[in-house]
PDB file of C-alpha atoms in Angstrom:
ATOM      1  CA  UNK A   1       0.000   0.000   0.000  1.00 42.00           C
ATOM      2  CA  UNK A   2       2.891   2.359   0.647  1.00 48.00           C
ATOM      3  CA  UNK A   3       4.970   4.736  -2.071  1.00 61.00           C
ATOM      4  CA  UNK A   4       7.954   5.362   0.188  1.00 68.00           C
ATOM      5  CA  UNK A   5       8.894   9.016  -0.393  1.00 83.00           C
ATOM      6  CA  UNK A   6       5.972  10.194  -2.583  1.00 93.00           C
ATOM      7  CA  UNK A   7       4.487  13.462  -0.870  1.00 96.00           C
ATOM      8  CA  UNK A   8       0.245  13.371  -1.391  1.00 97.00           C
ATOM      9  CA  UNK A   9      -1.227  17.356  -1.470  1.00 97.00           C
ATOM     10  CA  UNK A  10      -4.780  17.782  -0.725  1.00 96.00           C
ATOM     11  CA  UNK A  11      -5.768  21.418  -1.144  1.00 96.00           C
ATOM     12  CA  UNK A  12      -8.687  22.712   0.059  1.00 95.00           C
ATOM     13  CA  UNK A  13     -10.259  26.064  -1.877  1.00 97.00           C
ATOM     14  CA  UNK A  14     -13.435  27.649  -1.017  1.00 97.00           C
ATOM     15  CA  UNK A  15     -13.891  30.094  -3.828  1.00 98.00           C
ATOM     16  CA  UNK A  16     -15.727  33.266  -3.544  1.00 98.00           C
ATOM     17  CA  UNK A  17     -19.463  33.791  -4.152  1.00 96.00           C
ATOM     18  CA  UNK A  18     -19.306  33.982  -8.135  1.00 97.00           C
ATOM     19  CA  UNK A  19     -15.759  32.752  -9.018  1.00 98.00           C
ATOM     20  CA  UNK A  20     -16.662  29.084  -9.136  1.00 97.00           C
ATOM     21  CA  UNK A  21     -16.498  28.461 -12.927  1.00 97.00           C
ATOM     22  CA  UNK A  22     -13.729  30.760 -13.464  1.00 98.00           C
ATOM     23  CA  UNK A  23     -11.662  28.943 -11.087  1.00 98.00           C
ATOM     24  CA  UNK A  24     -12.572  25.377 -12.258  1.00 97.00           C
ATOM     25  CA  UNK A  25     -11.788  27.063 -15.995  1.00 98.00           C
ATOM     26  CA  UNK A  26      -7.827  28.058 -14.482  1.00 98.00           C
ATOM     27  CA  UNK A  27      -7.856  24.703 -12.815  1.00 98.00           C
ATOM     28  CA  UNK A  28      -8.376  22.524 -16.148  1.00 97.00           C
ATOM     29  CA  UNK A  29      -5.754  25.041 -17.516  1.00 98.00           C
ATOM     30  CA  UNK A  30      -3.258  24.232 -14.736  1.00 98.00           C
ATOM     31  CA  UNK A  31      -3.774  20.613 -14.583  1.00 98.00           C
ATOM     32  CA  UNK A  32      -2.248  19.020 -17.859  1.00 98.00           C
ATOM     33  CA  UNK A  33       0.285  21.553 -17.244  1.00 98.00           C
ATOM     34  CA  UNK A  34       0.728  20.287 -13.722  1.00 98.00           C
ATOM     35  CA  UNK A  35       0.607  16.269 -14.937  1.00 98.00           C
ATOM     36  CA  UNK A  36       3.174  17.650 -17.602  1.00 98.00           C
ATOM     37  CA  UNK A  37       5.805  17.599 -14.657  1.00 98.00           C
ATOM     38  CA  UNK A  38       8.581  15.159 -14.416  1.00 97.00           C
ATOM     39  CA  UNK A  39       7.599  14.460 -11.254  1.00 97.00           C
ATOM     40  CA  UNK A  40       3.885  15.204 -10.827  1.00 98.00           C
ATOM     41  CA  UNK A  41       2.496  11.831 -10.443  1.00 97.00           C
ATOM     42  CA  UNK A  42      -1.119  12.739 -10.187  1.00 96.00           C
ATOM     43  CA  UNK A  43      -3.499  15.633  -9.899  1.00 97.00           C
ATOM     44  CA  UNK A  44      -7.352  14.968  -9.428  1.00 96.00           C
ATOM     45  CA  UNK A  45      -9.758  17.589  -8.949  1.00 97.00           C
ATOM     46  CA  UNK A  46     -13.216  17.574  -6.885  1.00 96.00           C
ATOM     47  CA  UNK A  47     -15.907  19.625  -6.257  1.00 96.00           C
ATOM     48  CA  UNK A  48     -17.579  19.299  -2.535  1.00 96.00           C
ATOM     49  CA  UNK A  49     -21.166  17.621  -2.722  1.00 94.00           C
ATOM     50  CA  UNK A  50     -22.357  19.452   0.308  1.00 93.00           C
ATOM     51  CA  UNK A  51     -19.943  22.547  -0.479  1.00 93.00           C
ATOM     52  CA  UNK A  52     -20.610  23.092  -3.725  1.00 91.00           C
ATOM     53  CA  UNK A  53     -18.354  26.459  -3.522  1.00 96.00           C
ATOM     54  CA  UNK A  54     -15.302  24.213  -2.445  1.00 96.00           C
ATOM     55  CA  UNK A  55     -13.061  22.247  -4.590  1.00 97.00           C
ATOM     56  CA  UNK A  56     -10.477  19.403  -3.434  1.00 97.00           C
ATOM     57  CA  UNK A  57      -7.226  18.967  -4.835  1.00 97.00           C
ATOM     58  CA  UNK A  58      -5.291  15.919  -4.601  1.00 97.00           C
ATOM     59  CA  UNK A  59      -1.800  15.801  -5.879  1.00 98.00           C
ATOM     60  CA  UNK A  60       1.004  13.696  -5.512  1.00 97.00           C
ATOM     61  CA  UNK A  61       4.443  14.476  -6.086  1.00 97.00           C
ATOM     62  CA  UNK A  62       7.607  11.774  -6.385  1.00 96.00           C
ATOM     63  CA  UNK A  63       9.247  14.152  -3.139  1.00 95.00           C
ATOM     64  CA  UNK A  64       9.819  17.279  -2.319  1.00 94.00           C
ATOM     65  CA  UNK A  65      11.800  18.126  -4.947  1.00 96.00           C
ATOM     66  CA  UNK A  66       9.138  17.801  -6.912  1.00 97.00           C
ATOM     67  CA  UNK A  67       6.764  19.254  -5.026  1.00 97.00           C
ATOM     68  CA  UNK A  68       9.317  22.659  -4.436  1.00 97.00           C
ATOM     69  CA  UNK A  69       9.218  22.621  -8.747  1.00 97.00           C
ATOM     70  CA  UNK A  70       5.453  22.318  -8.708  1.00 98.00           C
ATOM     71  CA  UNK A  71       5.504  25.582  -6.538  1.00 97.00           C
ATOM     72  CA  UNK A  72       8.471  27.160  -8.929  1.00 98.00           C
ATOM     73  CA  UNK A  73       6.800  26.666 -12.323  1.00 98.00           C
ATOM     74  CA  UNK A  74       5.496  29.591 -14.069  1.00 98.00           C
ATOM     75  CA  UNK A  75       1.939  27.626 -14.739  1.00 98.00           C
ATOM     76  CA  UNK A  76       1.685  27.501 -10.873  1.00 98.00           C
ATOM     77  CA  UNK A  77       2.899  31.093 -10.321  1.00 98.00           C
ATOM     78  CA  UNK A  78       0.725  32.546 -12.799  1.00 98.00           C
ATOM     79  CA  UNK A  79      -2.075  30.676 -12.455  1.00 98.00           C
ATOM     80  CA  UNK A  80      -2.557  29.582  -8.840  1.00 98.00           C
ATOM     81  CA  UNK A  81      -0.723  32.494  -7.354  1.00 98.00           C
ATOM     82  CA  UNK A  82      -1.742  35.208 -10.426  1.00 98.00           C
ATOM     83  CA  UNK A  83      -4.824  34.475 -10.572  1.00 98.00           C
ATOM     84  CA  UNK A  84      -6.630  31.823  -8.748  1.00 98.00           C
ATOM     85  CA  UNK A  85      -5.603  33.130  -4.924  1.00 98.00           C
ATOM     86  CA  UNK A  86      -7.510  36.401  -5.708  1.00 98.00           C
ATOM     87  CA  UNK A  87     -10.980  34.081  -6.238  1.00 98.00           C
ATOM     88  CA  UNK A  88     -10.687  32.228  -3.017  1.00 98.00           C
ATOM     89  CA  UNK A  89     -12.272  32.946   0.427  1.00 97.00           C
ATOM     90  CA  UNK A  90     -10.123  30.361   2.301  1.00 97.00           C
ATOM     91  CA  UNK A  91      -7.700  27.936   1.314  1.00 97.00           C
ATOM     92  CA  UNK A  92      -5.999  25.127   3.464  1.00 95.00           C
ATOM     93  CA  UNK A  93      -3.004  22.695   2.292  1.00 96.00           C
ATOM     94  CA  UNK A  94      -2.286  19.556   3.898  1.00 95.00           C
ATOM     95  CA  UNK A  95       0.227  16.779   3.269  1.00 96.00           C
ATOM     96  CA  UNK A  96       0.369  13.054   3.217  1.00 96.00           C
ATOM     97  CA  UNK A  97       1.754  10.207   2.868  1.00 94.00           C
ATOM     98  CA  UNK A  98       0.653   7.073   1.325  1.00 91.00           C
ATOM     99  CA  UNK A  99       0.258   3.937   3.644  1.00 91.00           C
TER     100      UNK A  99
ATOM    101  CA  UNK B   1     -11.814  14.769 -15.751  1.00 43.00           C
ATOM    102  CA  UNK B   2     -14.948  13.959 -14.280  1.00 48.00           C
ATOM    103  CA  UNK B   3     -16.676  10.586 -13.750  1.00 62.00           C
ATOM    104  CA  UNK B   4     -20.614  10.866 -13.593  1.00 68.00           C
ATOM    105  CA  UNK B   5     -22.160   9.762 -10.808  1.00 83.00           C
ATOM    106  CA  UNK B   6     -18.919   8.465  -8.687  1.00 93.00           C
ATOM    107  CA  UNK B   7     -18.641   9.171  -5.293  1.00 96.00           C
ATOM    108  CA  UNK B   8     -15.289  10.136  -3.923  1.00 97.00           C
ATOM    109  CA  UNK B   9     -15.705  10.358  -0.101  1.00 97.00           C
ATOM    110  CA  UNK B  10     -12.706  11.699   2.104  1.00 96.00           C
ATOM    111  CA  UNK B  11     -12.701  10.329   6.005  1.00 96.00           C
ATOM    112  CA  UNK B  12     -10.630  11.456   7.941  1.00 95.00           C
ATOM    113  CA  UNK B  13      -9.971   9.818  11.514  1.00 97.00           C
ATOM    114  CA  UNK B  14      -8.134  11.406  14.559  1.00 97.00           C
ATOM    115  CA  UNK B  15      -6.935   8.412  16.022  1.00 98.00           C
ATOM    116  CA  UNK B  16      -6.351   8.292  19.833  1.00 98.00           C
ATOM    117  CA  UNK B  17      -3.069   8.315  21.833  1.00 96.00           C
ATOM    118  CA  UNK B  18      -1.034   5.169  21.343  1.00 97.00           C
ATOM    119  CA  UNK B  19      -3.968   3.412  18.947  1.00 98.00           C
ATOM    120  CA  UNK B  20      -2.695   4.545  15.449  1.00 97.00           C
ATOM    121  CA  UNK B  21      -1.172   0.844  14.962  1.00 97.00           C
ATOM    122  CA  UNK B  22      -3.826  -0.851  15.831  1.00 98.00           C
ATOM    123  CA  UNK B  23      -5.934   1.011  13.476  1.00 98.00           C
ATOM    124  CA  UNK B  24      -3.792   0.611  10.223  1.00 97.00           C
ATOM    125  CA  UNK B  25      -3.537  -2.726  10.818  1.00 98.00           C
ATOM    126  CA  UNK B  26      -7.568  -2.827  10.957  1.00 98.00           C
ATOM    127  CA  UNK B  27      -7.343  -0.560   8.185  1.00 98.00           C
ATOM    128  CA  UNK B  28      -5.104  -3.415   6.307  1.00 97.00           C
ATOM    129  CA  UNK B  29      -7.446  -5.957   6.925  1.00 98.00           C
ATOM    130  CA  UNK B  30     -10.572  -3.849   5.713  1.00 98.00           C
ATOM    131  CA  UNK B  31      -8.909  -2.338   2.904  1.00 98.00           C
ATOM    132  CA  UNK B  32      -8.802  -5.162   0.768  1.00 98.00           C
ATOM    133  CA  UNK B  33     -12.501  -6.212   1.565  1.00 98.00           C
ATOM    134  CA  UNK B  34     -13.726  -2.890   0.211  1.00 98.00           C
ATOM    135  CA  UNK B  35     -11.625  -3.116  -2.914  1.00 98.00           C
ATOM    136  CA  UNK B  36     -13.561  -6.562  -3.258  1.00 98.00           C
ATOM    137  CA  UNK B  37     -16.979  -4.774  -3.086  1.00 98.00           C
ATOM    138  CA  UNK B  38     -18.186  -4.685  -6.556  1.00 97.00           C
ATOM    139  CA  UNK B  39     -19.185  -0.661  -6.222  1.00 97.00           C
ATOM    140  CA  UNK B  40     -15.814   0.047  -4.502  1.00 98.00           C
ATOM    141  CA  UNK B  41     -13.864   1.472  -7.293  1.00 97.00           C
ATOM    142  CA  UNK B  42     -10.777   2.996  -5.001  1.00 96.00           C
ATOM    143  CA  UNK B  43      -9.982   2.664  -1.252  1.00 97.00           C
ATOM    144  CA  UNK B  44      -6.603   4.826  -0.679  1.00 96.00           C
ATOM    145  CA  UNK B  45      -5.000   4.960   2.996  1.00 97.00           C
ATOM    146  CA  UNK B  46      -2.665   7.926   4.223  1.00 96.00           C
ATOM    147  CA  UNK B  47      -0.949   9.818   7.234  1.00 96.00           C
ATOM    148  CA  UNK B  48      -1.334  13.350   7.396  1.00 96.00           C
ATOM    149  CA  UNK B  49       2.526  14.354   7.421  1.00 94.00           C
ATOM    150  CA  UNK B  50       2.088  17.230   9.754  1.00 93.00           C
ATOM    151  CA  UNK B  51      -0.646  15.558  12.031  1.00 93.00           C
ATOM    152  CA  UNK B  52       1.163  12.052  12.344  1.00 91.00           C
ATOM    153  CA  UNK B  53      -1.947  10.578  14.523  1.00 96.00           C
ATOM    154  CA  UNK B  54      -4.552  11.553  11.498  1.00 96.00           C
ATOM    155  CA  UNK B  55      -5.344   9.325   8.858  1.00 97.00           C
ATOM    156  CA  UNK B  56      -7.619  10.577   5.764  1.00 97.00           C
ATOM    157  CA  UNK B  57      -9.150   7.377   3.887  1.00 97.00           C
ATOM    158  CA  UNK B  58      -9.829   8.350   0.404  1.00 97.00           C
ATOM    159  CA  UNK B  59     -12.437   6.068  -1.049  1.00 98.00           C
ATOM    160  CA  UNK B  60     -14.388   6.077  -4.725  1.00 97.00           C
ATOM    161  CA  UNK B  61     -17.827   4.240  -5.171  1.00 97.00           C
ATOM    162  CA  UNK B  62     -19.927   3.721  -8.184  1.00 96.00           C
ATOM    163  CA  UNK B  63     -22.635   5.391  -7.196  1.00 95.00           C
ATOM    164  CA  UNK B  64     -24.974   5.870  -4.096  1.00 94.00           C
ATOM    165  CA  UNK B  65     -26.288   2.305  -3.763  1.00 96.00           C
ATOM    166  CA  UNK B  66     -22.456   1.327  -3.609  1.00 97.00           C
ATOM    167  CA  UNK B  67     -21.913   3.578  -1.053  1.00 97.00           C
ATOM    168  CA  UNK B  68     -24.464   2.173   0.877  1.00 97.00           C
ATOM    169  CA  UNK B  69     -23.730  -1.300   0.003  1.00 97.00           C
ATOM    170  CA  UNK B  70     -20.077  -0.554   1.077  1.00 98.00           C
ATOM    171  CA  UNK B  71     -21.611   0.914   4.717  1.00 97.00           C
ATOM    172  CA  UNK B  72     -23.734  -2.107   4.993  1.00 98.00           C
ATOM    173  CA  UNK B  73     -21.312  -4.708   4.774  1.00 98.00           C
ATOM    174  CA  UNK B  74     -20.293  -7.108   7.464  1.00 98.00           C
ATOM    175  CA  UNK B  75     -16.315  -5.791   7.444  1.00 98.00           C
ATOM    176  CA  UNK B  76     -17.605  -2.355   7.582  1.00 98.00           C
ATOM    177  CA  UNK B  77     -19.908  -3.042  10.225  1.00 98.00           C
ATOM    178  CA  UNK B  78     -17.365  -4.958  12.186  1.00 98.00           C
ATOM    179  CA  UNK B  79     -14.261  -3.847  11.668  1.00 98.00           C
ATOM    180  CA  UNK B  80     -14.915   0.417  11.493  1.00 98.00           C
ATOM    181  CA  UNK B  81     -18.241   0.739  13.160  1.00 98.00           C
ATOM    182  CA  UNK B  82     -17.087  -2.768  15.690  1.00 98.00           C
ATOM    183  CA  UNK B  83     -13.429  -1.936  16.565  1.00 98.00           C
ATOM    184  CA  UNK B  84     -12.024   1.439  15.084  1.00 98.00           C
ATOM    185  CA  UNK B  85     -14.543   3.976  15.679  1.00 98.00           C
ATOM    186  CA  UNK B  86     -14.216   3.520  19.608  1.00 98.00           C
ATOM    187  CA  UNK B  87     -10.298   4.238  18.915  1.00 98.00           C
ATOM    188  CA  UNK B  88     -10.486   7.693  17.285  1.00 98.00           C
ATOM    189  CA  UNK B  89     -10.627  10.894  19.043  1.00 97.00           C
ATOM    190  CA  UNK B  90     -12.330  12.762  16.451  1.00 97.00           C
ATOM    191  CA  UNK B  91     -13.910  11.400  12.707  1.00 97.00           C
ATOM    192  CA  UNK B  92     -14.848  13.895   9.938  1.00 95.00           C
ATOM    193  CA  UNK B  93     -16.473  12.596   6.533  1.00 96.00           C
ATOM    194  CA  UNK B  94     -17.315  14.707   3.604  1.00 95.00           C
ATOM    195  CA  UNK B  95     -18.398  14.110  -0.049  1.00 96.00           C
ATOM    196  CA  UNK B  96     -16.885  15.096  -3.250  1.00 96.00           C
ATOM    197  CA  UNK B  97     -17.725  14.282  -7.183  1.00 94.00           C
ATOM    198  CA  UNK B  98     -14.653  14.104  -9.631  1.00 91.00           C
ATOM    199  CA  UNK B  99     -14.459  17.192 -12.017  1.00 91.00           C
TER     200      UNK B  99
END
């Protein structure tokens, strides 16, 4: 069951009142880009069922290299940072790993 | 990126004091029951990194009569509802669809 070293992301965005399909639009923008990296080894996107405002996103990286060049990429910085940060209310990031 | 009709639920279990072995190996021993459910289309185990006592159990079902199928079953039943819920400090389940 384990991946010894692989780092697992969840994000969690609650987007302002509004910004929902604008975000969702950046986020299928920023995922091939995201799957695109060496060492991106998966990036799933979910919307809440009883928080339909909030998405989930749940990434995992090979380790924290790869995680650190997630954060450095320009499709990160300019969309995530540029423009997606703007649209959220809150915004929690937790990590995990795999058992 | 989405999958009609799926259910992705997220659980995530504060486990008490001195317990968090005894739960993953419950958790080993009900994993690969779920998997066997015919509706249980993903059943993925982790630690929260920063919050070593936590685990979040990421689980996918068909749709809702899996879910329920997968809460009705004798290793859910005995082995969560039996043996691991009286071990956890704090339980938190919500419910996401894939985008």
């Amino acid at each position: 069951m384990s991946a010894a070293g692989h780092i697992t992301v969840a994000a969690r965005w609650q987007v302002k009142e509004g910004a929902f399909s604008e975000v969702l639009a950046i986020v299928a923008e920023l995922r091939p880009l995201s799957l695109g990296e060496p060492g991106c080894l998966g990036y799933e996107v979910y919307q809440g069922v009883d928080a339909p405002n909030s998405l989930l996103l749940f990434e995992r990286y090979r380790d924290e290299a790869a995680l650190d060049a997630h954060k450095q990429s320009s499709h990160y910085q300019g969309l995530v940072v540029g423009r997606i940060l703007p649209l959220l209310e809150d915004r929690r990031v937790e990590f995990f790993s795999a058992k």
